[in-house]
């Protein structure tokens, strides 16, 4: 069984502290909220986590798709379709984004780039390229804080300040896709994001790629990613990873050879695609 958690949780896991408390909290916090319009709830803090139990099968998340759906929140797409959704968290730029964009363009693969406020200010040409090449530029908050600790006013400000920067740069409104920094969120965060028109996007496939001081080899990256690849996966990769930049073209080719196509996160929540005619 593999465990895939956020950055800080990974450090705690090394010390023998995994996400059991988060799982219990998640079940308690959202168990009763299967209705279409969730009522106000007591604040429960969560940290997104996944348990990979079988090769090439969806992982077990600490909150299910059914628990997340009423809040327009998703961690995977349609698990009956051989389709992958490529997402990248972009906290800062260290030279790897051009190669990532080149690989996506070569394969005609749409991506979703979750950017913070300073990234837009410091890398306008790259952000414009993302938009011009048909990628979603999503909201990763302005300052990358622990959003589960925010009140509604500061939560809203974190998202709207990024929207404003993006619109000023591109002349286009930002598409309403949000990823909580480090996968940390509360029940109320999901409601507040939904009220602002956002879909909250978690992930169902990731590996430890974020430590720029200890980048995995190509072989290690493939050994982690390929056995965890599953139908409908939302893939999280960090754009700061030199390994990701180096392997993305080959990785996309391997996924294509496995029979996968690449979809946009704009498909999330839409009706399942009709099966192909025999």
Tab-separated table of N, CA, C and O in Angstrom, residues 48-119:
chain	number	residue	atom	x	y	z
A	48	UNK	N	-5.393	16.861	2.486
A	48	UNK	CA	-5.705	15.876	1.466
A	48	UNK	C	-4.697	14.736	1.476
A	48	UNK	O	-3.490	14.957	1.527
A	49	UNK	N	-5.191	13.512	1.459
A	49	UNK	CA	-4.328	12.342	1.458
A	49	UNK	C	-4.928	11.205	0.665
A	49	UNK	O	-6.146	11.101	0.518
A	50	UNK	N	-4.060	10.347	0.137
A	50	UNK	CA	-4.474	9.219	-0.688
A	50	UNK	C	-3.748	7.962	-0.252
A	50	UNK	O	-2.574	8.011	0.104
A	51	UNK	N	-4.437	6.841	-0.328
A	51	UNK	CA	-3.839	5.547	-0.062
A	51	UNK	C	-3.890	4.719	-1.345
A	51	UNK	O	-4.973	4.371	-1.825
A	52	UNK	N	-2.718	4.423	-1.921
A	52	UNK	CA	-2.637	3.622	-3.138
A	52	UNK	C	-2.520	2.153	-2.740
A	52	UNK	O	-1.526	1.740	-2.153
A	53	UNK	N	-3.531	1.375	-3.087
A	53	UNK	CA	-3.605	-0.007	-2.605
A	53	UNK	C	-3.433	-1.043	-3.708
A	53	UNK	O	-2.943	-2.136	-3.447
A	54	UNK	N	-3.850	-0.728	-4.946
A	54	UNK	CA	-3.706	-1.665	-6.054
A	54	UNK	C	-3.130	-0.934	-7.253
A	54	UNK	O	-3.506	0.207	-7.529
A	55	UNK	N	-2.247	-1.596	-7.970
A	55	UNK	CA	-1.660	-0.972	-9.138
A	55	UNK	C	-2.722	-0.631	-10.169
A	55	UNK	O	-3.632	-1.415	-10.444
A	56	UNK	N	-2.556	0.570	-10.737
A	56	UNK	CA	-3.414	1.054	-11.829
A	56	UNK	C	-4.893	1.083	-11.475
A	56	UNK	O	-5.755	0.983	-12.349
A	57	UNK	N	-5.170	1.244	-10.171
A	57	UNK	CA	-6.536	1.405	-9.684
A	57	UNK	C	-6.628	2.718	-8.911
A	57	UNK	O	-5.645	3.158	-8.316
A	58	UNK	N	-7.804	3.359	-8.924
A	58	UNK	CA	-7.927	4.606	-8.164
A	58	UNK	C	-7.551	4.409	-6.705
A	58	UNK	O	-7.858	3.363	-6.113
A	59	UNK	N	-6.902	5.392	-6.102
A	59	UNK	CA	-6.540	5.295	-4.687
A	59	UNK	C	-7.757	5.511	-3.803
A	59	UNK	O	-8.826	5.927	-4.258
A	60	UNK	N	-7.577	5.229	-2.530
A	60	UNK	CA	-8.612	5.501	-1.533
A	60	UNK	C	-8.315	6.861	-0.924
A	60	UNK	O	-7.266	7.049	-0.292
A	61	UNK	N	-9.197	7.851	-1.126
A	61	UNK	CA	-8.953	9.189	-0.573
A	61	UNK	C	-9.503	9.302	0.842
A	61	UNK	O	-10.295	8.462	1.286
A	62	UNK	N	-9.097	10.351	1.545
A	62	UNK	CA	-9.658	10.530	2.885
A	62	UNK	C	-11.022	11.200	2.863
A	62	UNK	O	-11.695	11.232	3.895
A	63	UNK	N	-11.459	11.721	1.722
A	63	UNK	CA	-12.842	12.152	1.513
A	63	UNK	C	-13.272	11.629	0.152
A	63	UNK	O	-12.539	11.762	-0.824
A	64	UNK	N	-14.437	11.040	0.068
A	64	UNK	CA	-14.850	10.394	-1.163
A	64	UNK	C	-15.382	11.392	-2.183
A	64	UNK	O	-15.723	12.535	-1.851
A	65	UNK	N	-15.504	10.915	-3.421
A	65	UNK	CA	-16.085	11.746	-4.474
A	65	UNK	C	-17.501	12.170	-4.111
A	65	UNK	O	-17.919	13.296	-4.383
A	66	UNK	N	-18.242	11.263	-3.478
A	66	UNK	CA	-19.623	11.565	-3.090
A	66	UNK	C	-19.669	12.645	-2.018
A	66	UNK	O	-20.582	13.481	-2.000
A	67	UNK	N	-18.715	12.645	-1.115
A	67	UNK	CA	-18.665	13.674	-0.082
A	67	UNK	C	-18.259	15.034	-0.646
A	67	UNK	O	-18.698	16.077	-0.162
A	68	UNK	N	-17.419	15.026	-1.667
A	68	UNK	CA	-16.911	16.272	-2.236
A	68	UNK	C	-17.848	16.890	-3.263
A	68	UNK	O	-17.919	18.115	-3.390
A	69	UNK	N	-18.578	16.060	-3.983
A	69	UNK	CA	-19.341	16.535	-5.136
A	69	UNK	C	-20.325	17.658	-4.815
A	69	UNK	O	-20.467	18.602	-5.612
A	70	UNK	N	-21.049	17.622	-3.674
A	70	UNK	CA	-21.995	18.725	-3.398
A	70	UNK	C	-21.340	20.094	-3.294
A	70	UNK	O	-22.016	21.111	-3.392
A	71	UNK	N	-20.024	20.116	-3.116
A	71	UNK	CA	-19.295	21.378	-3.003
A	71	UNK	C	-18.581	21.752	-4.297
A	71	UNK	O	-17.739	22.652	-4.302
A	72	UNK	N	-18.897	21.046	-5.413
A	72	UNK	CA	-18.169	21.238	-6.664
A	72	UNK	C	-16.671	21.028	-6.452
A	72	UNK	O	-15.832	21.782	-6.963
A	73	UNK	N	-16.331	19.998	-5.703
A	73	UNK	CA	-14.937	19.647	-5.440
A	73	UNK	C	-14.677	18.250	-6.007
A	73	UNK	O	-15.535	17.367	-5.924
A	74	UNK	N	-13.483	18.059	-6.559
A	74	UNK	CA	-13.173	16.833	-7.290
A	74	UNK	C	-11.736	16.418	-7.022
A	74	UNK	O	-10.858	17.254	-6.857
A	75	UNK	N	-11.509	15.111	-6.992
A	75	UNK	CA	-10.136	14.616	-6.919
A	75	UNK	C	-9.814	13.686	-8.092
A	75	UNK	O	-8.652	13.334	-8.305
A	76	UNK	N	-10.833	13.282	-8.857
A	76	UNK	CA	-10.602	12.492	-10.055
A	76	UNK	C	-11.745	12.755	-11.026
A	76	UNK	O	-12.770	13.342	-10.656
A	77	UNK	N	-11.548	12.324	-12.256
A	77	UNK	CA	-12.577	12.456	-13.266
A	77	UNK	C	-13.375	11.174	-13.388
A	77	UNK	O	-13.513	10.416	-12.423
A	78	UNK	N	-13.885	10.919	-14.572
A	78	UNK	CA	-14.698	9.745	-14.850
A	78	UNK	C	-13.805	8.507	-14.857
A	78	UNK	O	-12.958	8.339	-15.738
A	79	UNK	N	-13.983	7.620	-13.879
A	79	UNK	CA	-13.113	6.450	-13.744
A	79	UNK	C	-13.485	5.319	-14.695
A	79	UNK	O	-12.893	4.235	-14.620
A	80	UNK	N	-14.451	5.550	-15.585
A	80	UNK	CA	-14.754	4.563	-16.625
A	80	UNK	C	-14.093	4.936	-17.953
A	80	UNK	O	-14.243	4.213	-18.934
A	81	UNK	N	-13.365	6.056	-17.984
A	81	UNK	CA	-12.737	6.527	-19.209
A	81	UNK	C	-11.212	6.555	-19.054
A	81	UNK	O	-10.697	6.958	-18.006
A	82	UNK	N	-10.506	6.137	-20.096
A	82	UNK	CA	-9.040	6.180	-20.064
A	82	UNK	C	-8.586	7.605	-20.413
A	82	UNK	O	-8.116	7.893	-21.506
A	83	UNK	N	-8.761	8.468	-19.440
A	83	UNK	CA	-8.499	9.891	-19.631
A	83	UNK	C	-7.756	10.413	-18.408
A	83	UNK	O	-8.098	10.065	-17.269
A	84	UNK	N	-6.767	11.243	-18.645
A	84	UNK	CA	-5.983	11.835	-17.573
A	84	UNK	C	-6.120	13.352	-17.622
A	84	UNK	O	-6.262	13.943	-18.696
A	85	UNK	N	-6.034	13.969	-16.444
A	85	UNK	CA	-6.145	15.423	-16.313
A	85	UNK	C	-4.848	15.917	-15.682
A	85	UNK	O	-4.552	15.603	-14.522
A	86	UNK	N	-4.077	16.658	-16.452
A	86	UNK	CA	-2.742	17.085	-16.038
A	86	UNK	C	-2.812	18.434	-15.342
A	86	UNK	O	-3.268	19.415	-15.921
A	87	UNK	N	-2.362	18.471	-14.097
A	87	UNK	CA	-2.359	19.724	-13.343
A	87	UNK	C	-0.967	19.965	-12.761
A	87	UNK	O	-0.257	19.026	-12.411
A	88	UNK	N	-0.620	21.237	-12.668
A	88	UNK	CA	0.699	21.634	-12.196
A	88	UNK	C	0.549	22.733	-11.159
A	88	UNK	O	-0.153	23.721	-11.392
A	89	UNK	N	1.204	22.573	-10.018
A	89	UNK	CA	1.240	23.632	-9.017
A	89	UNK	C	2.483	24.481	-9.266
A	89	UNK	O	3.606	23.955	-9.353
A	90	UNK	N	2.269	25.792	-9.389
A	90	UNK	CA	3.355	26.704	-9.743
A	90	UNK	C	3.489	27.775	-8.671
A	90	UNK	O	2.858	28.825	-8.738
A	91	UNK	N	4.310	27.498	-7.679
A	91	UNK	CA	4.528	28.454	-6.604
A	91	UNK	C	5.564	29.496	-6.954
A	91	UNK	O	5.513	30.625	-6.471
A	92	UNK	N	6.525	29.122	-7.797
A	92	UNK	CA	7.550	30.063	-8.248
A	92	UNK	C	8.181	29.476	-9.500
A	92	UNK	O	7.944	28.311	-9.849
A	93	UNK	N	8.966	30.272	-10.182
A	93	UNK	CA	9.576	29.841	-11.434
A	93	UNK	C	11.067	29.631	-11.246
A	93	UNK	O	11.769	30.497	-10.729
A	94	UNK	N	11.540	28.457	-11.657
A	94	UNK	CA	12.980	28.196	-11.593
A	94	UNK	C	13.507	27.627	-12.908
A	94	UNK	O	14.491	26.888	-12.925
A	95	UNK	N	12.827	27.966	-14.007
A	95	UNK	CA	13.359	27.634	-15.317
A	95	UNK	C	12.799	26.395	-15.971
A	95	UNK	O	13.183	26.067	-17.106
A	96	UNK	N	11.886	25.692	-15.310
A	96	UNK	CA	11.384	24.436	-15.858
A	96	UNK	C	10.089	24.569	-16.659
A	96	UNK	O	9.729	23.665	-17.412
A	97	UNK	N	9.399	25.676	-16.503
A	97	UNK	CA	8.091	25.807	-17.148
A	97	UNK	C	8.156	25.766	-18.672
A	97	UNK	O	7.290	25.131	-19.301
A	98	UNK	N	9.116	26.411	-19.326
A	98	UNK	CA	9.126	26.338	-20.791
A	98	UNK	C	9.159	24.910	-21.325
A	98	UNK	O	8.441	24.580	-22.282
A	99	UNK	N	9.969	24.035	-20.725
A	99	UNK	CA	10.047	22.644	-21.188
A	99	UNK	C	8.727	21.920	-20.952
A	99	UNK	O	8.308	21.085	-21.771
A	100	UNK	N	8.056	22.229	-19.851
A	100	UNK	CA	6.759	21.619	-19.563
A	100	UNK	C	5.734	22.051	-20.607
A	100	UNK	O	4.989	21.219	-21.157
A	101	UNK	N	5.696	23.338	-20.895
A	101	UNK	CA	4.760	23.832	-21.901
A	101	UNK	C	5.084	23.263	-23.284
A	101	UNK	O	4.178	22.942	-24.058
A	102	UNK	N	6.362	23.127	-23.594
A	102	UNK	CA	6.747	22.543	-24.882
A	102	UNK	C	6.234	21.113	-25.012
A	102	UNK	O	5.729	20.712	-26.068
A	103	UNK	N	6.378	20.320	-23.952
A	103	UNK	CA	5.935	18.923	-23.995
A	103	UNK	C	4.426	18.832	-24.149
A	103	UNK	O	3.913	18.008	-24.921
A	104	UNK	N	3.696	19.665	-23.420
A	104	UNK	CA	2.237	19.659	-23.543
A	104	UNK	C	1.813	20.033	-24.961
A	104	UNK	O	0.907	19.411	-25.542
A	105	UNK	N	2.486	21.046	-25.532
A	105	UNK	CA	2.152	21.479	-26.894
A	105	UNK	C	2.429	20.369	-27.893
A	105	UNK	O	1.618	20.113	-28.809
A	106	UNK	N	3.525	19.681	-27.743
A	106	UNK	CA	3.893	18.589	-28.653
A	106	UNK	C	2.826	17.507	-28.673
A	106	UNK	O	2.519	16.942	-29.734
A	107	UNK	N	2.246	17.212	-27.516
A	107	UNK	CA	1.272	16.124	-27.403
A	107	UNK	C	-0.171	16.611	-27.500
A	107	UNK	O	-1.090	15.793	-27.397
A	108	UNK	N	-0.361	17.907	-27.671
A	108	UNK	CA	-1.723	18.431	-27.720
A	108	UNK	C	-2.478	18.188	-26.433
A	108	UNK	O	-3.693	17.958	-26.440
A	109	UNK	N	-1.768	18.244	-25.319
A	109	UNK	CA	-2.347	17.913	-24.012
A	109	UNK	C	-2.669	19.186	-23.240
A	109	UNK	O	-1.767	19.991	-22.975
A	110	UNK	N	-3.934	19.397	-22.860
A	110	UNK	CA	-4.257	20.574	-22.046
A	110	UNK	C	-3.793	20.382	-20.603
A	110	UNK	O	-3.876	19.278	-20.046
A	111	UNK	N	-3.301	21.437	-20.013
A	111	UNK	CA	-2.900	21.402	-18.613
A	111	UNK	C	-3.687	22.410	-17.809
A	111	UNK	O	-4.363	23.290	-18.355
A	112	UNK	N	-3.594	22.281	-16.500
A	112	UNK	CA	-4.134	23.284	-15.590
A	112	UNK	C	-2.999	23.703	-14.670
A	112	UNK	O	-2.416	22.858	-13.984
A	113	UNK	N	-2.685	24.989	-14.686
A	113	UNK	CA	-1.584	25.519	-13.890
A	113	UNK	C	-2.145	26.337	-12.739
A	113	UNK	O	-2.770	27.382	-12.959
A	114	UNK	N	-1.934	25.849	-11.534
A	114	UNK	CA	-2.428	26.547	-10.345
A	114	UNK	C	-1.322	27.480	-9.853
A	114	UNK	O	-0.283	27.026	-9.357
A	115	UNK	N	-1.561	28.788	-10.027
A	115	UNK	CA	-0.522	29.780	-9.779
A	115	UNK	C	-0.868	30.641	-8.574
A	115	UNK	O	-2.038	30.850	-8.245
A	116	UNK	N	0.175	31.135	-7.926
A	116	UNK	CA	0.020	32.088	-6.830
A	116	UNK	C	0.203	33.500	-7.385
A	116	UNK	O	0.677	33.695	-8.513
A	117	UNK	N	-0.158	34.488	-6.572
A	117	UNK	CA	-0.087	35.866	-7.025
A	117	UNK	C	1.284	36.294	-7.522
A	117	UNK	O	1.409	36.834	-8.638
A	118	UNK	N	2.361	36.091	-6.752
A	118	UNK	CA	3.677	36.529	-7.217
A	118	UNK	C	4.109	35.866	-8.518
A	118	UNK	O	4.871	36.462	-9.286
A	119	UNK	N	3.633	34.652	-8.777
A	119	UNK	CA	4.017	33.996	-10.030
A	119	UNK	C	3.512	34.809	-11.222
A	119	UNK	O	4.229	34.990	-12.215
